[in-house]
CSV table of C-alpha atoms in Angstrom, one decimal:
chain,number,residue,atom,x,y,z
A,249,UNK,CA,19.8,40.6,-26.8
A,250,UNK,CA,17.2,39.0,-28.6
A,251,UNK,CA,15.6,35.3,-27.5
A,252,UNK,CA,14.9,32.8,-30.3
A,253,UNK,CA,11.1,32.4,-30.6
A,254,UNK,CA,10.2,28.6,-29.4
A,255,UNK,CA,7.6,28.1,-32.2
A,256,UNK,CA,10.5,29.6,-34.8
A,257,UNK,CA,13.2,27.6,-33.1
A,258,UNK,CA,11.4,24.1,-33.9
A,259,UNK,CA,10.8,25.1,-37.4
A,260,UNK,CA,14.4,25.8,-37.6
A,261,UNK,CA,14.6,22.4,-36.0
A,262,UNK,CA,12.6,20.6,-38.6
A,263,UNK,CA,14.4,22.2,-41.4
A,264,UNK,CA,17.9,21.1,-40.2
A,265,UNK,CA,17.3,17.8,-39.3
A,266,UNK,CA,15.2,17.4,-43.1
A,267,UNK,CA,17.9,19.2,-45.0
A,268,UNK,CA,15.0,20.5,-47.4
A,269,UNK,CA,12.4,23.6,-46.7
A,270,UNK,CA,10.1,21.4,-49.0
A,271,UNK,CA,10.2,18.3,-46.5
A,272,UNK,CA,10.0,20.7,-43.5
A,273,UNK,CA,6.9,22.5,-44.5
A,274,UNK,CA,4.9,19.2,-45.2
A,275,UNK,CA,6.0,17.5,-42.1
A,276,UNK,CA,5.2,20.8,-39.8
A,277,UNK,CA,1.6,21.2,-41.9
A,278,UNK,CA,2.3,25.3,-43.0
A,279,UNK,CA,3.4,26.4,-46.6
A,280,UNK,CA,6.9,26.4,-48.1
A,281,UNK,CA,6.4,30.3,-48.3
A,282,UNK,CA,5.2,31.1,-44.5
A,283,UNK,CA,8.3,28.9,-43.5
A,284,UNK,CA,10.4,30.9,-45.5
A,285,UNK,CA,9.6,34.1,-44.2
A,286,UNK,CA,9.5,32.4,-40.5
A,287,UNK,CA,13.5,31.9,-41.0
A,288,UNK,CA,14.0,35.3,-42.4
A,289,UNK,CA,12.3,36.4,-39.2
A,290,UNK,CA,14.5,34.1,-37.1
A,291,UNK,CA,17.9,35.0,-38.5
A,292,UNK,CA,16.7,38.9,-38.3
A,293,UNK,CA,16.2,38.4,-34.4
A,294,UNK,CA,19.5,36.6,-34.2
A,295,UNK,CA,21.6,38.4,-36.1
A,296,UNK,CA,23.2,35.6,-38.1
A,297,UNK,CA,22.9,33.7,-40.9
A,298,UNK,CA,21.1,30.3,-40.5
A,299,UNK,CA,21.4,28.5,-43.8
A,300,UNK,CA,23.5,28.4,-47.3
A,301,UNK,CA,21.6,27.0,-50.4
A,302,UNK,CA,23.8,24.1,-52.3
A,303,UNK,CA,22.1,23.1,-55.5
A,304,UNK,CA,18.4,22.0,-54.1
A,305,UNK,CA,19.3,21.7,-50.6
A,306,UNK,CA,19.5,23.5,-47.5
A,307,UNK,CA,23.0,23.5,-45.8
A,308,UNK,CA,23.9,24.8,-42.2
A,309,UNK,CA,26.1,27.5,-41.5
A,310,UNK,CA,28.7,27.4,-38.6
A,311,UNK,CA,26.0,29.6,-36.7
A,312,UNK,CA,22.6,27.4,-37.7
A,313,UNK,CA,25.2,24.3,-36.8
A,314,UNK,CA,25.2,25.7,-33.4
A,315,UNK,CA,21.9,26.3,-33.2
A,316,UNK,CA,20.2,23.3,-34.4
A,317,UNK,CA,22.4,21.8,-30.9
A,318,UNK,CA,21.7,24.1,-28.7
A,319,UNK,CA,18.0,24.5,-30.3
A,320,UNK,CA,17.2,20.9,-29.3
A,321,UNK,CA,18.4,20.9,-25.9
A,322,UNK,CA,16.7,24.4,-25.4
A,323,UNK,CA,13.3,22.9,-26.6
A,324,UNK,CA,13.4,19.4,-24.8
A,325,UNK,CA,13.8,21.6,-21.4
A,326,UNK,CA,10.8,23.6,-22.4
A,327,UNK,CA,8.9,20.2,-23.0
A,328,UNK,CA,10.0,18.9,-19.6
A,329,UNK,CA,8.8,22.6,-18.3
A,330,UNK,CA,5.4,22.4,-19.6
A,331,UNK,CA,4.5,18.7,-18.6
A,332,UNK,CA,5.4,20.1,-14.6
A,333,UNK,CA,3.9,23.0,-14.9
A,334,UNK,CA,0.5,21.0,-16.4
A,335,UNK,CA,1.1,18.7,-13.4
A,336,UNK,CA,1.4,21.3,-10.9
A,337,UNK,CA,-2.2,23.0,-12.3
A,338,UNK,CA,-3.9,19.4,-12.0
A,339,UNK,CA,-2.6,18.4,-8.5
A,340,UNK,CA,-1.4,15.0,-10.1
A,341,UNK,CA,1.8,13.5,-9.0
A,342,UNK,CA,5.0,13.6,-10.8
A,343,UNK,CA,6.7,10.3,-11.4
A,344,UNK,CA,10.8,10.6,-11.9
A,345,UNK,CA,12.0,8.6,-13.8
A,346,UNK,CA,15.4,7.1,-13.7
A,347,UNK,CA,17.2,5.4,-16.7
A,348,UNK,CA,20.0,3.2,-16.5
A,349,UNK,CA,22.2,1.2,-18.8
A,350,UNK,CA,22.4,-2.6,-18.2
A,351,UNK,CA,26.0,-1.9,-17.0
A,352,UNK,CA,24.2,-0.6,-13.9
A,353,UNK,CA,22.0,-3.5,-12.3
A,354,UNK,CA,18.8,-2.7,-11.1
A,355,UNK,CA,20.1,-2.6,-7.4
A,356,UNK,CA,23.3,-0.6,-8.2
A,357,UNK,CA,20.6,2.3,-9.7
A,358,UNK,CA,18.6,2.2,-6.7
A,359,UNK,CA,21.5,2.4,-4.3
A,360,UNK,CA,22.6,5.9,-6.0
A,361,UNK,CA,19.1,6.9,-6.3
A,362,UNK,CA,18.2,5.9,-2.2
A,363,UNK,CA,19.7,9.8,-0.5
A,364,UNK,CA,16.5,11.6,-2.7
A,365,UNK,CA,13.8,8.8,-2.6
A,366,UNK,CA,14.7,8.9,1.0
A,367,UNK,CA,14.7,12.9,1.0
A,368,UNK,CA,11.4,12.7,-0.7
A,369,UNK,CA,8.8,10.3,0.8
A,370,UNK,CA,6.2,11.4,-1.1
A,371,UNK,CA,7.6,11.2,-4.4
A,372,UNK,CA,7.5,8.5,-6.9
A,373,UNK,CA,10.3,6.6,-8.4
A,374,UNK,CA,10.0,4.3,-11.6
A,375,UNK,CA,13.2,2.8,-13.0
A,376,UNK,CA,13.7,1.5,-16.4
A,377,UNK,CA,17.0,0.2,-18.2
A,378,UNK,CA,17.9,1.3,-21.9
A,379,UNK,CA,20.8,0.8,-23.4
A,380,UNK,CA,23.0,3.5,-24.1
A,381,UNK,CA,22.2,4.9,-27.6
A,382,UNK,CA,18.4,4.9,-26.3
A,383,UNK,CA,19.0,6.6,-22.9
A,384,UNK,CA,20.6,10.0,-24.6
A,385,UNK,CA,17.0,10.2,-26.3
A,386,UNK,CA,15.2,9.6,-23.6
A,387,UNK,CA,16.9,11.8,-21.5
A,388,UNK,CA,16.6,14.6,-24.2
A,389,UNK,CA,12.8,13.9,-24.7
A,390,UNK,CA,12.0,13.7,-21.5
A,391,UNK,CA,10.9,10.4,-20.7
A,392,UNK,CA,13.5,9.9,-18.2
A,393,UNK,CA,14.6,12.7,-16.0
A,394,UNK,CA,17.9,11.4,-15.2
A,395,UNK,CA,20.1,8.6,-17.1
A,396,UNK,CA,22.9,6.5,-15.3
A,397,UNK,CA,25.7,4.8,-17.2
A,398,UNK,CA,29.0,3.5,-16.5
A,399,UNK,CA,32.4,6.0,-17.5
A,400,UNK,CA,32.5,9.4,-18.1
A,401,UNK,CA,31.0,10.1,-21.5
A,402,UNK,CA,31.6,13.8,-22.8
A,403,UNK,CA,28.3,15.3,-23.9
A,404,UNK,CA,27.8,18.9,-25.0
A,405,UNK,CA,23.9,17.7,-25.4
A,406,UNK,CA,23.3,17.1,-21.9
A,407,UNK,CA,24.3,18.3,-18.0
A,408,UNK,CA,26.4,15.6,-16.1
A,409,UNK,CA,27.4,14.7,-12.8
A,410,UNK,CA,29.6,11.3,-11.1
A,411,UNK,CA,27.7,10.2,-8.6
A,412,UNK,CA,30.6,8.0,-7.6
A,413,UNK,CA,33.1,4.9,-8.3
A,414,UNK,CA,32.8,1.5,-8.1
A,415,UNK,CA,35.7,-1.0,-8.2
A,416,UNK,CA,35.7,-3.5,-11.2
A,417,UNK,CA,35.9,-6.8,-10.6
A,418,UNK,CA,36.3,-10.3,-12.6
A,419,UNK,CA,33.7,-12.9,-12.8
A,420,UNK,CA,34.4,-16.4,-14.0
A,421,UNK,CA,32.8,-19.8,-14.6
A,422,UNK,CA,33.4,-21.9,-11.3
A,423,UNK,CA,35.5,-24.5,-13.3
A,424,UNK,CA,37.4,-21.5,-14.7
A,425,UNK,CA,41.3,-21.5,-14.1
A,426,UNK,CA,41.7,-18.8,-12.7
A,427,UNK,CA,38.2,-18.9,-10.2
A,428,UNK,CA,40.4,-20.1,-7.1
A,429,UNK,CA,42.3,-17.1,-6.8
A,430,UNK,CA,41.6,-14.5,-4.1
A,431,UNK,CA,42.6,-11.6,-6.9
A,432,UNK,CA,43.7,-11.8,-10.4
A,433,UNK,CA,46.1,-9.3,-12.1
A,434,UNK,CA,45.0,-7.9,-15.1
A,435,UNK,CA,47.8,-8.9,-16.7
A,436,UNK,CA,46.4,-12.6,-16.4
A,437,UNK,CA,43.7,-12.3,-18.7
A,438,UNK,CA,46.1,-12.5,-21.9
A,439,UNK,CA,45.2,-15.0,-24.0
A,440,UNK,CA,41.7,-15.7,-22.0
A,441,UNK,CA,38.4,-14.6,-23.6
A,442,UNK,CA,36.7,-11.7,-22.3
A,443,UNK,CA,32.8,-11.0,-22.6
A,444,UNK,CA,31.5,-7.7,-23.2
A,445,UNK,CA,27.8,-5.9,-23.4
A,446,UNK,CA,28.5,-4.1,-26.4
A,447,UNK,CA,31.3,-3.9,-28.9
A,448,UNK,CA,34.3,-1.5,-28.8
A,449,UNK,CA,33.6,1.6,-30.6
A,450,UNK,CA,29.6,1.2,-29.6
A,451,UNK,CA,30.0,1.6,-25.9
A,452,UNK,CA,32.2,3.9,-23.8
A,453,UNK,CA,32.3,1.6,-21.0
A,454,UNK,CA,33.8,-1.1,-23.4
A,455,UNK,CA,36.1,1.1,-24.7
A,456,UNK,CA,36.8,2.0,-21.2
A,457,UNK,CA,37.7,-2.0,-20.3
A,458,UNK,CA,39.4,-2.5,-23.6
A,459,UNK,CA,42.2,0.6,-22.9
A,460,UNK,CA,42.9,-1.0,-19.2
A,461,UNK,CA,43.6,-4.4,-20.9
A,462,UNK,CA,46.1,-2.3,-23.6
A,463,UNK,CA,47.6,-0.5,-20.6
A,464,UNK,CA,48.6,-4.2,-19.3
A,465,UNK,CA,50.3,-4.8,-22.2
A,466,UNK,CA,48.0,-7.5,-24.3
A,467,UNK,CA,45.1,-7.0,-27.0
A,468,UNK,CA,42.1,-8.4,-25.1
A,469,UNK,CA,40.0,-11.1,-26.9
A,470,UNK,CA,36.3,-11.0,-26.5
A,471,UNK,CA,33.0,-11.7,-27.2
A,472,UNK,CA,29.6,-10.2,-27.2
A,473,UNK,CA,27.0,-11.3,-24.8
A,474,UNK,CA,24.3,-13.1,-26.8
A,475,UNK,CA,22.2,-12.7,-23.7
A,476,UNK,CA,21.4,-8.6,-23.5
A,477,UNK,CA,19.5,-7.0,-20.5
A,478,UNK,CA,20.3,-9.7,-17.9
A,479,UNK,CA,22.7,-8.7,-14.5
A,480,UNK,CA,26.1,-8.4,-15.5
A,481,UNK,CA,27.6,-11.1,-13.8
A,482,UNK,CA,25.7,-13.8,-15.6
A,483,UNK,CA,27.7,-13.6,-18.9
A,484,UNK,CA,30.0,-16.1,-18.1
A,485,UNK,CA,27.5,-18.5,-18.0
A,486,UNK,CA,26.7,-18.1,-21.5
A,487,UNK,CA,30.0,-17.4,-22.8
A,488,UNK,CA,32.5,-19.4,-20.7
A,489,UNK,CA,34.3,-16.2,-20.8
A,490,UNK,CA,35.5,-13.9,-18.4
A,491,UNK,CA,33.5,-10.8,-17.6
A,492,UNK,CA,34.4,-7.3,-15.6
A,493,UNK,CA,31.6,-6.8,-13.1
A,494,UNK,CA,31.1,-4.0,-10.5
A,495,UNK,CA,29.1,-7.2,-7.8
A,496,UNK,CA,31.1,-7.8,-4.8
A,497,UNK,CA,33.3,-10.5,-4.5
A,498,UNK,CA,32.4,-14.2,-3.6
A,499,UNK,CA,29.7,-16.8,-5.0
A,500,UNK,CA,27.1,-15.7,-7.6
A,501,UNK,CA,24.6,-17.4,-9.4
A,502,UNK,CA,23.7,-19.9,-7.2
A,503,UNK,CA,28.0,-20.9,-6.9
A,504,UNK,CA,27.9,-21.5,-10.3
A,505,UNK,CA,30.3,-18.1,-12.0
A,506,UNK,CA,33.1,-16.5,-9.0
A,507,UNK,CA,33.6,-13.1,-8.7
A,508,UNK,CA,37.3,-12.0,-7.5
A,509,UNK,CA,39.1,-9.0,-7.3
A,510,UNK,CA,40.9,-7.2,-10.2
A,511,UNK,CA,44.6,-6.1,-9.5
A,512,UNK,CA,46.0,-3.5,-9.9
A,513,UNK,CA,42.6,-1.6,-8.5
A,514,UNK,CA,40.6,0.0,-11.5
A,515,UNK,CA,37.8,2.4,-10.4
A,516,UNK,CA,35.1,3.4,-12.8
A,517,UNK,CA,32.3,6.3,-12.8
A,518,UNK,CA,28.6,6.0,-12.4
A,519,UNK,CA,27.9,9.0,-14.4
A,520,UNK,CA,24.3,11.1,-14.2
A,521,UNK,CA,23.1,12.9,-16.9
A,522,UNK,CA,19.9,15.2,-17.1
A,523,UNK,CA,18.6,18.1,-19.4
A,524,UNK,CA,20.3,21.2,-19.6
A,525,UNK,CA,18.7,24.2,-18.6
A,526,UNK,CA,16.0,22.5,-15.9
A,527,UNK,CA,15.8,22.5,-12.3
A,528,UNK,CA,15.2,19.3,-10.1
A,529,UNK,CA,14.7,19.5,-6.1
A,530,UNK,CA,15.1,15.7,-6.5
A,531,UNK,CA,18.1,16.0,-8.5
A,532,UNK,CA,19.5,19.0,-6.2
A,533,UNK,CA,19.1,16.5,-3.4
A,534,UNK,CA,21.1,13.5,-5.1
A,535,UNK,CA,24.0,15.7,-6.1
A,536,UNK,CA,24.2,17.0,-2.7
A,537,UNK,CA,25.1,13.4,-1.6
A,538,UNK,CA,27.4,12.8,-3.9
């Protein structure tokens, strides 16, 4: 069965994502008439029919749909291909990077990361948050080799993987109401004010959060952090509002939020996700662990 060819496939690429042949051929630098026959070429080794034309435009068909997909997954793995095989001809090092969403701290990442950095001693490790809608891309373009986020996001752009659960907690403002109890039912939070890192609809985890508070039996009430990129457990200073958190229970922020624990128990995912269609001995290693 026949292979698309790379050089085709990100023609294809450009055409789909610029809906024109016009605006594809400028932007790839070759003639509106080599392109042409480039796609004729490409559906001939493919044995389907790419494109329909509507008027002045280029539309998709079910098949070129698929393609376009599977196309940009296929040539982000051949990117990240490339760049280790150039750094295995040079001798230079290869950094992994890691990604991670600010619902992850800093020392959350690292403690899901530590079975591979510790399996390989001579590797290097930079980690870098992003918020979600940024760590898909980065994870698809290469820059970072593996992403992290809280839930379990379904993908068809990218391999995943949990690495594991965390419980979810509740931190409060020391003067809160509710601060002096040793665990606070879900239930408890109706009527109070809940912060989030991103709205409903924008965020998985939040969505996540929202449904447990529905399944309680109350419509949660809450507010976006103004403060983005800081740890997780410091919204209620700014917000005076509660906050889920995955930090372990006691003192935070120098005494001045609580963190207690959530009843009923509610677990949630750390969820890894790489590029399709690549191998990783660092990321065989971490899976192993988890």
């Amino acid at each position: 069965m026949n292979v698309p060819d790379l050089r085709r496939l990100r023609q294809f690429a450009a055409i789909g994502e610029a809906g024109s042949l016009t605006a594809a051929a400028a932007s790839l630098h070759i003639s509106q008439q080599a392109l042409s026959s480039s796609m004729q070429q490409l559906e001939k080794e493919l044995n389907a029919t790419l494109f329909r034309r509507e008027g002045r435009r280029l539309r998709l068909t079910r098949a070129g749909e698929l393609l376009l997909t599977e196309g940009r997954t296929l040539l982000a793995a051949a990117r990240t291909v490339a760049e280790r095989v150039e750094h295995a001809s040079e001798g230079t090092a290869e950094v992994f990077v890691i990604g991670h969403t600010p619902a992850l701290s800093g020392s959350e990442a690292y403690t899901l990361l530590e079975p591979a950095i510790t399996a390989f001693p001579n590797a290097s490790f930079t980690f870098r948050q992003l918020y979600p809608d940024q760590l898909t891309g980065a994870v698809l373009d290469g820059t970072v080799h593996l992403g992290l986020r809280r839930g379990v996001v379904p993908t068809n752009e990218l391999a995943t993987a949990i690495l594991g659960y965390d419980r979810v907690r509740l931190a409060l403002p020391c003067e809160h109401r509710l601060a002096g109890h040793a665990a606070v039912g879900i239930h408890e939070l109706a009527g109070e004010r809940i912060a989030l890192w991103a709205p409903p609809g924008a965020s998985y985890y939040s969505d996540f959060l929202m449904a447990a508070c529905r399944r309680a039996g109350f419509e949660p009430d809450y507010v976006v952090s103004r403060v983005q990129g800081a740890a997780t457990v410091a919204a209620p200073l700014t917000t005076g509002a509660a906050t889920f958190v995955t930090t372990a229970p006691g003192p935070a922020m120098g005494g001045r939020v609580v963190v207690t624990e959530l009843e009923p128990p509610l677990l949630v995912g750390a969820q890894a996700m790489w590029q399709r269609h690549t191998s990783s001995a660092v990321r065989d290693a971490l899976m192993a662990q988890a």
